[in-house]
């Protein structure tokens, strides 16, 4: 009897569409620090034209990042589960696909920071016996993350063995 071959196509499920706004907001908050610092330095200090140029370049980079990054991340980051595996895809230029057998799952956790709660999102972490570390699915709708965590926990309990 031959083993079934796993089709290494991209996982079927996209993260929540709300994750785009979440990633944009989180990135915008990160860009505020250098932009405010440069603006204060320009207004209160003696930066002159060179600092004004730096401020404009920073603002252009920030806008480009805020437009491109969330959309790119939304199109690339995917996930899927089956009876046998948890399968994820993530990355920017170097994309990684991770496949974790359900039989190797040790814990399933959901996590929500303040911004995730604001957008109704959650992250799922599936810890396995793998040396590569846990499998992460970021940007799930809360109910999807909770349902998926419960489903994976149930399937893990039904699997014979100790996941090592």
Backbone as JSON, one array per atom type, in Angstrom:
{
  "sequence": "XXXXXXXXXXXXXXXXXXXXXXXXXXXXXXXXXXXXXXXXXXXXXXXXXXXXXXXXXXXXXXXXXXXXXXXXXXXXXXXXXXXXXXXXXXXXXXXXXXXXXXXXXXXXXXXXXXXXXXXXXXXXXXXXXXXXXXXXXXXXXXXXXXXXXXXXXXXXXXXXXXXX",
  "N": [[0.85, -1.18, 0.0], [0.65, 2.18, -0.9], [1.77, 5.33, 0.39], [-0.31, 8.25, 0.76], [0.24, 11.14, -1.27], [1.08, 14.4, -0.33], [-0.36, 17.29, -1.56], [1.37, 20.1, -2.4], [0.23, 22.67, -2.72], [-0.7, 26.16, -2.36], [-2.0, 26.85, 0.91], [-5.55, 26.77, 1.5], [-7.09, 28.74, 2.91], [-7.49, 32.19, 3.49], [-6.38, 34.75, 5.79], [-8.34, 36.79, 8.08], [-10.08, 39.48, 6.51], [-10.13, 41.79, 7.95], [-7.66, 41.84, 9.09], [-5.96, 43.25, 7.43], [-6.49, 45.98, 7.91], [-5.8, 45.99, 10.61], [-3.0, 45.33, 10.49], [-2.15, 47.56, 9.06], [-2.77, 49.64, 10.85], [-1.17, 48.93, 13.07], [1.4, 49.14, 11.92], [1.36, 51.86, 11.23], [1.34, 53.05, 13.74], [3.91, 52.38, 14.54], [5.42, 53.88, 12.72], [4.88, 56.43, 13.59], [6.61, 57.21, 15.69], [9.34, 57.71, 14.63], [8.58, 59.72, 12.77], [7.34, 61.76, 14.3], [9.46, 62.37, 16.0], [11.39, 63.33, 14.13], [9.97, 65.51, 13.11], [9.65, 67.12, 15.4], [12.35, 67.66, 15.92], [12.95, 69.11, 13.62], [11.29, 71.36, 13.94], [11.9, 72.36, 16.54], [14.65, 72.25, 16.68], [17.77, 72.84, 15.01], [17.72, 71.85, 12.36], [17.16, 72.39, 9.63], [17.16, 72.43, 6.0], [18.34, 69.83, 5.24], [17.3, 68.12, 7.23], [14.58, 68.43, 6.76], [14.38, 67.19, 4.29], [15.01, 64.56, 5.06], [12.8, 64.06, 6.68], [10.72, 64.15, 4.76], [11.49, 61.99, 3.11], [11.26, 59.89, 5.0], [8.49, 60.03, 5.47], [7.5, 59.36, 2.91], [8.49, 56.74, 2.66], [7.09, 55.59, 4.79], [4.39, 55.84, 3.95], [4.46, 54.28, 1.6], [5.09, 51.78, 2.74], [2.81, 51.4, 4.36], [0.85, 51.15, 2.44], [1.64, 48.99, 0.77], [2.58, 46.74, 2.38], [0.42, 45.59, 4.15], [-1.45, 44.6, 2.24], [0.11, 42.86, 0.7], [0.9, 41.04, 2.65], [-1.62, 40.0, 3.33], [-2.3, 38.62, 0.98], [-0.37, 36.64, 0.87], [-0.18, 35.25, 3.37], [-1.55, 32.36, 4.54], [-3.66, 29.57, 5.55], [-4.54, 26.22, 6.52], [-6.34, 23.34, 7.56], [-6.5, 19.8, 8.0], [-7.72, 16.48, 8.54], [-5.34, 15.27, 9.16], [-3.21, 17.19, 9.2], [-1.87, 20.49, 10.05], [-1.47, 23.31, 8.16], [0.47, 25.91, 6.98], [1.27, 29.05, 5.38], [3.6, 31.6, 5.05], [5.47, 34.71, 5.06], [7.63, 37.04, 3.29], [9.59, 37.93, 1.03], [11.05, 35.59, 1.11], [9.26, 32.87, 1.24], [7.59, 30.68, 3.44], [6.36, 27.45, 3.93], [4.67, 25.58, 6.26], [4.09, 22.44, 7.6], [2.39, 20.68, 9.93], [1.94, 17.66, 11.48], [-1.09, 16.48, 12.88], [-0.83, 14.53, 14.76], [1.49, 15.23, 16.06], [1.0, 17.48, 17.53], [1.27, 19.39, 20.47], [0.35, 21.54, 22.09], [-2.33, 23.94, 21.76], [-2.91, 27.23, 21.29], [-4.58, 30.39, 21.73], [-4.15, 33.87, 21.12], [-4.54, 37.27, 21.96], [-3.84, 40.57, 21.59], [-4.16, 44.04, 22.69], [-4.7, 45.59, 20.33], [-5.51, 43.57, 18.53], [-7.85, 42.75, 19.82], [-9.37, 45.06, 19.5], [-9.9, 44.94, 16.78], [-11.27, 42.58, 16.56], [-9.81, 40.23, 16.23], [-7.62, 37.33, 16.4], [-4.73, 35.35, 17.23], [-3.38, 32.19, 16.41], [-1.52, 29.64, 17.88], [0.19, 26.74, 17.3], [1.79, 24.38, 18.96], [4.31, 22.06, 18.47], [6.13, 18.93, 18.46], [8.29, 19.58, 17.01], [11.57, 20.65, 16.09], [11.69, 23.01, 14.74], [9.98, 24.73, 15.92], [6.88, 26.38, 16.96], [3.81, 26.48, 14.99], [2.35, 29.24, 13.53], [-0.63, 31.09, 13.13], [-1.62, 34.06, 12.13], [-3.91, 36.81, 12.51], [-6.58, 35.85, 12.43], [-10.17, 35.76, 12.46], [-11.85, 36.16, 15.57], [-13.83, 34.21, 16.33], [-13.28, 32.2, 14.45], [-10.64, 31.49, 15.16], [-11.07, 30.51, 17.77], [-12.82, 28.36, 17.28], [-11.22, 26.78, 15.61], [-9.07, 26.24, 17.35], [-10.39, 24.7, 19.3], [-11.25, 22.56, 17.72], [-8.79, 21.47, 16.79], [-7.67, 20.76, 19.26], [-9.47, 18.79, 20.07], [-9.11, 16.88, 18.02], [-6.42, 16.29, 18.47], [-6.52, 15.12, 21.02], [-7.84, 12.81, 20.35], [-5.95, 11.42, 19.01], [-3.7, 8.74, 19.08], [-0.9, 8.3, 21.2], [1.92, 10.33, 22.39], [2.66, 12.7, 21.22], [5.37, 13.1, 20.73]],
  "CA": [[0.0, 0.0, 0.0], [1.46, 3.38, -0.97], [1.34, 6.47, 1.21], [-0.85, 9.34, -0.05], [1.16, 12.25, -1.47], [0.49, 15.67, 0.03], [-0.3, 18.31, -2.61], [1.96, 21.29, -1.8], [-0.37, 23.89, -3.23], [-0.89, 27.11, -1.25], [-3.16, 26.54, 1.75], [-6.78, 27.32, 0.93], [-7.77, 29.8, 3.66], [-6.85, 33.47, 3.78], [-6.7, 35.27, 7.11], [-9.46, 37.71, 8.04], [-9.88, 40.73, 5.76], [-9.87, 42.83, 8.96], [-6.23, 41.83, 9.41], [-5.31, 44.28, 6.62], [-6.61, 47.23, 8.68], [-5.0, 45.79, 11.82], [-1.58, 45.45, 10.15], [-1.92, 48.95, 8.69], [-2.79, 50.43, 12.08], [0.02, 48.61, 13.87], [2.55, 49.72, 11.24], [1.26, 53.32, 11.34], [1.78, 53.41, 15.1], [5.36, 52.26, 14.53], [6.0, 54.99, 11.95], [4.67, 57.7, 14.29], [7.76, 57.55, 16.53], [10.36, 58.47, 13.89], [8.04, 60.91, 12.13], [7.16, 62.81, 15.32], [10.81, 62.77, 16.43], [11.98, 64.17, 13.09], [9.21, 66.75, 13.04], [10.04, 67.93, 16.57], [13.73, 68.08, 15.7], [12.91, 70.14, 12.59], [10.64, 72.57, 14.46], [12.57, 72.87, 17.73], [16.11, 72.24, 16.54], [18.37, 73.61, 13.92], [17.94, 70.85, 11.32], [17.15, 73.02, 8.32], [16.77, 71.72, 4.8], [18.65, 68.4, 5.24], [16.35, 67.39, 8.07], [13.29, 68.45, 6.06], [14.47, 66.14, 3.27], [14.92, 63.29, 5.78], [11.4, 63.92, 7.1], [9.93, 63.81, 3.57], [11.84, 60.61, 2.73], [10.64, 59.01, 5.99], [7.04, 60.03, 5.22], [7.26, 58.6, 1.68], [8.7, 55.32, 2.99], [5.98, 55.17, 5.65], [3.18, 55.69, 3.13], [4.66, 53.1, 0.75], [4.99, 50.61, 3.61], [1.42, 51.25, 4.8], [0.03, 50.74, 1.29], [2.06, 47.71, 0.2], [2.77, 45.65, 3.34], [-0.78, 44.84, 4.57], [-2.04, 43.88, 1.1], [1.03, 41.78, 0.36], [0.79, 40.05, 3.72], [-2.93, 39.36, 3.22], [-2.31, 37.7, -0.16], [0.59, 35.55, 1.07], [-0.41, 34.47, 4.58], [-2.68, 31.44, 4.39], [-3.66, 28.43, 6.46], [-5.51, 25.15, 6.23], [-6.21, 22.13, 8.39], [-7.19, 18.59, 7.54], [-7.73, 15.5, 9.63], [-3.98, 14.84, 9.46], [-2.18, 18.23, 9.29], [-2.07, 21.94, 10.07], [-0.63, 23.73, 7.04], [0.5, 27.36, 6.89], [2.2, 29.72, 4.48], [3.86, 32.98, 5.48], [6.72, 35.25, 4.57], [7.63, 38.19, 2.38], [10.34, 37.51, -0.16], [11.27, 34.17, 1.37], [8.01, 32.33, 1.77], [7.74, 29.41, 4.12], [5.18, 26.62, 4.16], [4.9, 24.68, 7.38], [3.1, 21.37, 7.72], [2.53, 20.01, 11.21], [0.98, 16.57, 11.64], [-1.94, 16.58, 14.07], [-0.3, 13.57, 15.74], [2.64, 15.83, 16.74], [0.58, 18.67, 18.27], [1.35, 19.32, 21.92], [-0.58, 22.53, 22.63], [-2.98, 24.86, 20.83], [-3.17, 28.45, 22.06], [-4.99, 31.61, 21.04], [-3.6, 35.06, 21.75], [-5.13, 38.53, 21.49], [-3.36, 41.79, 22.21], [-5.16, 45.11, 22.68], [-5.11, 45.94, 18.96], [-6.29, 42.45, 17.98], [-9.2, 42.82, 20.42], [-10.06, 46.18, 18.87], [-10.31, 44.54, 15.43], [-11.96, 41.29, 16.6], [-8.9, 39.22, 15.68], [-6.84, 36.51, 17.32], [-3.65, 34.57, 16.64], [-3.38, 30.79, 16.85], [-0.2, 29.03, 17.94], [0.15, 25.29, 17.43], [3.11, 23.92, 19.38], [4.52, 20.66, 18.12], [7.39, 18.34, 18.91], [9.28, 19.91, 15.99], [12.67, 21.53, 16.45], [11.45, 24.28, 14.05], [9.14, 25.58, 16.74], [5.44, 26.33, 16.74], [3.18, 26.96, 13.77], [1.54, 30.4, 13.87], [-1.6, 31.63, 12.18], [-1.93, 35.41, 12.6], [-4.96, 37.55, 11.82], [-7.84, 35.13, 12.29], [-11.31, 36.3, 13.2], [-11.87, 35.54, 16.89], [-14.62, 32.97, 16.35], [-12.55, 31.2, 13.67], [-9.51, 31.04, 15.98], [-11.59, 29.7, 18.88], [-13.35, 27.13, 16.71], [-10.07, 26.02, 15.13], [-8.34, 25.75, 18.52], [-11.18, 23.62, 19.9], [-11.22, 21.43, 16.79], [-7.45, 20.86, 16.83], [-7.51, 20.13, 20.57], [-10.27, 17.57, 20.05], [-8.44, 15.9, 17.16], [-5.18, 15.89, 19.14], [-6.91, 14.2, 22.09], [-8.27, 11.53, 19.75], [-4.78, 10.79, 18.39], [-2.97, 7.87, 19.99], [0.5, 8.67, 21.35], [2.19, 11.46, 23.27], [3.08, 13.83, 20.39], [6.81, 13.31, 20.73]],
  "C": [[0.9, 1.24, 0.0], [0.87, 4.48, -0.11], [0.74, 7.53, 0.29], [0.18, 10.48, -0.13], [0.43, 13.55, -1.14], [0.7, 16.67, -1.1], [0.2, 19.6, -1.98], [1.5, 22.58, -2.49], [-0.46, 24.89, -2.07], [-2.09, 26.69, -0.4], [-4.39, 27.33, 1.29], [-7.31, 28.58, 1.61], [-6.91, 31.05, 3.82], [-7.17, 33.85, 5.22], [-7.88, 36.24, 6.97], [-9.12, 38.97, 7.24], [-9.61, 41.89, 6.72], [-8.41, 42.91, 9.35], [-5.48, 42.9, 8.62], [-5.34, 45.62, 7.39], [-5.8, 47.14, 9.97], [-3.52, 45.99, 11.54], [-1.23, 46.89, 9.76], [-1.84, 49.83, 9.93], [-1.54, 50.19, 12.91], [1.28, 49.21, 13.23], [2.54, 51.25, 11.35], [1.71, 53.79, 12.72], [3.31, 53.34, 15.2], [6.04, 53.4, 13.79], [5.84, 56.33, 12.66], [5.9, 58.14, 15.07], [8.83, 58.29, 15.72], [9.82, 59.76, 13.25], [7.86, 62.06, 13.13], [8.52, 63.3, 15.8], [11.47, 63.69, 15.41], [11.28, 65.51, 12.98], [9.57, 67.68, 14.2], [11.45, 68.48, 16.41], [13.78, 69.22, 14.67], [12.37, 71.45, 13.15], [11.43, 73.19, 15.6], [14.08, 73.0, 17.59], [16.56, 73.11, 15.4], [18.7, 72.67, 12.77], [17.99, 71.41, 9.92], [16.72, 72.11, 7.2], [17.13, 70.23, 4.81], [17.67, 67.58, 6.08], [14.96, 67.37, 7.44], [13.27, 67.37, 4.98], [14.34, 64.76, 3.91], [13.48, 63.03, 6.2], [10.52, 63.53, 5.9], [10.21, 62.38, 3.12], [11.21, 59.61, 3.7], [9.14, 58.91, 5.75], [6.7, 59.23, 3.96], [7.42, 57.1, 1.93], [7.55, 54.79, 3.85], [4.72, 54.92, 4.83], [3.3, 54.46, 2.23], [4.51, 51.81, 1.56], [3.54, 50.35, 4.0], [0.49, 50.82, 3.66], [0.36, 49.32, 0.86], [2.01, 46.57, 1.21], [1.48, 44.91, 3.71], [-1.42, 44.03, 3.44], [-1.2, 42.67, 0.71], [0.9, 40.66, 1.39], [-0.53, 39.29, 3.63], [-2.95, 38.32, 2.1], [-1.42, 36.48, 0.07], [0.21, 34.66, 2.25], [-1.7, 33.67, 4.48], [-2.56, 30.3, 5.39], [-4.7, 27.42, 6.01], [-5.29, 24.04, 7.24], [-6.94, 20.99, 7.69], [-7.22, 17.65, 8.73], [-6.31, 15.14, 10.08], [-2.99, 15.98, 9.75], [-2.76, 19.63, 9.54], [-1.04, 22.48, 9.09], [-0.69, 25.24, 6.94], [1.49, 27.83, 5.84], [2.36, 31.14, 4.97], [5.16, 33.45, 4.85], [6.52, 36.41, 3.62], [8.29, 37.77, 1.08], [10.65, 36.02, -0.06], [10.0, 33.62, 2.01], [8.23, 30.94, 2.31], [6.39, 28.72, 4.22], [5.53, 25.63, 5.25], [3.76, 23.69, 7.44], [3.37, 20.66, 9.04], [1.5, 18.9, 11.31], [0.18, 16.74, 12.94], [-1.41, 15.65, 15.17], [0.88, 14.14, 16.53], [2.27, 17.07, 17.55], [0.65, 18.42, 19.76], [0.41, 20.31, 22.59], [-1.16, 23.37, 21.5], [-3.41, 26.07, 21.66], [-3.71, 29.55, 21.17], [-4.45, 32.79, 21.83], [-4.23, 36.28, 21.12], [-4.54, 39.68, 22.27], [-4.44, 42.86, 22.14], [-5.63, 45.49, 21.27], [-5.91, 44.82, 18.31], [-7.71, 42.48, 18.52], [-10.01, 43.93, 19.77], [-10.62, 45.8, 17.49], [-11.03, 43.19, 15.39], [-11.13, 40.15, 16.04], [-8.21, 38.43, 16.79], [-5.75, 35.79, 16.53], [-3.7, 33.17, 17.22], [-1.95, 30.28, 16.81], [-0.36, 27.55, 18.2], [1.57, 24.84, 17.74], [3.21, 22.43, 19.11], [5.83, 20.17, 18.72], [8.52, 18.66, 17.93], [10.35, 20.83, 16.54], [12.51, 22.9, 15.78], [10.56, 25.22, 14.85], [7.68, 25.52, 16.34], [5.03, 26.84, 15.36], [2.24, 28.08, 14.19], [0.58, 30.73, 12.74], [-2.04, 32.97, 12.75], [-3.1, 35.99, 11.83], [-6.24, 36.8, 11.56], [-8.96, 35.89, 12.98], [-11.41, 35.51, 14.5], [-12.63, 34.23, 16.9], [-13.95, 31.85, 15.55], [-11.39, 30.63, 14.49], [-9.98, 30.13, 17.11], [-12.11, 28.35, 18.38], [-12.21, 26.22, 16.25], [-9.27, 25.44, 16.3], [-9.08, 24.58, 19.17], [-11.14, 22.37, 19.02], [-9.87, 20.72, 16.83], [-7.2, 20.16, 18.17], [-8.27, 18.8, 20.63], [-9.59, 16.49, 19.2], [-7.13, 15.4, 17.79], [-5.47, 14.89, 20.25], [-7.26, 12.82, 21.53], [-7.11, 10.77, 19.12], [-4.03, 9.96, 19.43], [-1.51, 8.31, 20.02], [0.65, 9.9, 22.21], [2.75, 12.67, 22.54], [4.57, 14.12, 20.47], [7.49, 12.38, 19.76]]
}
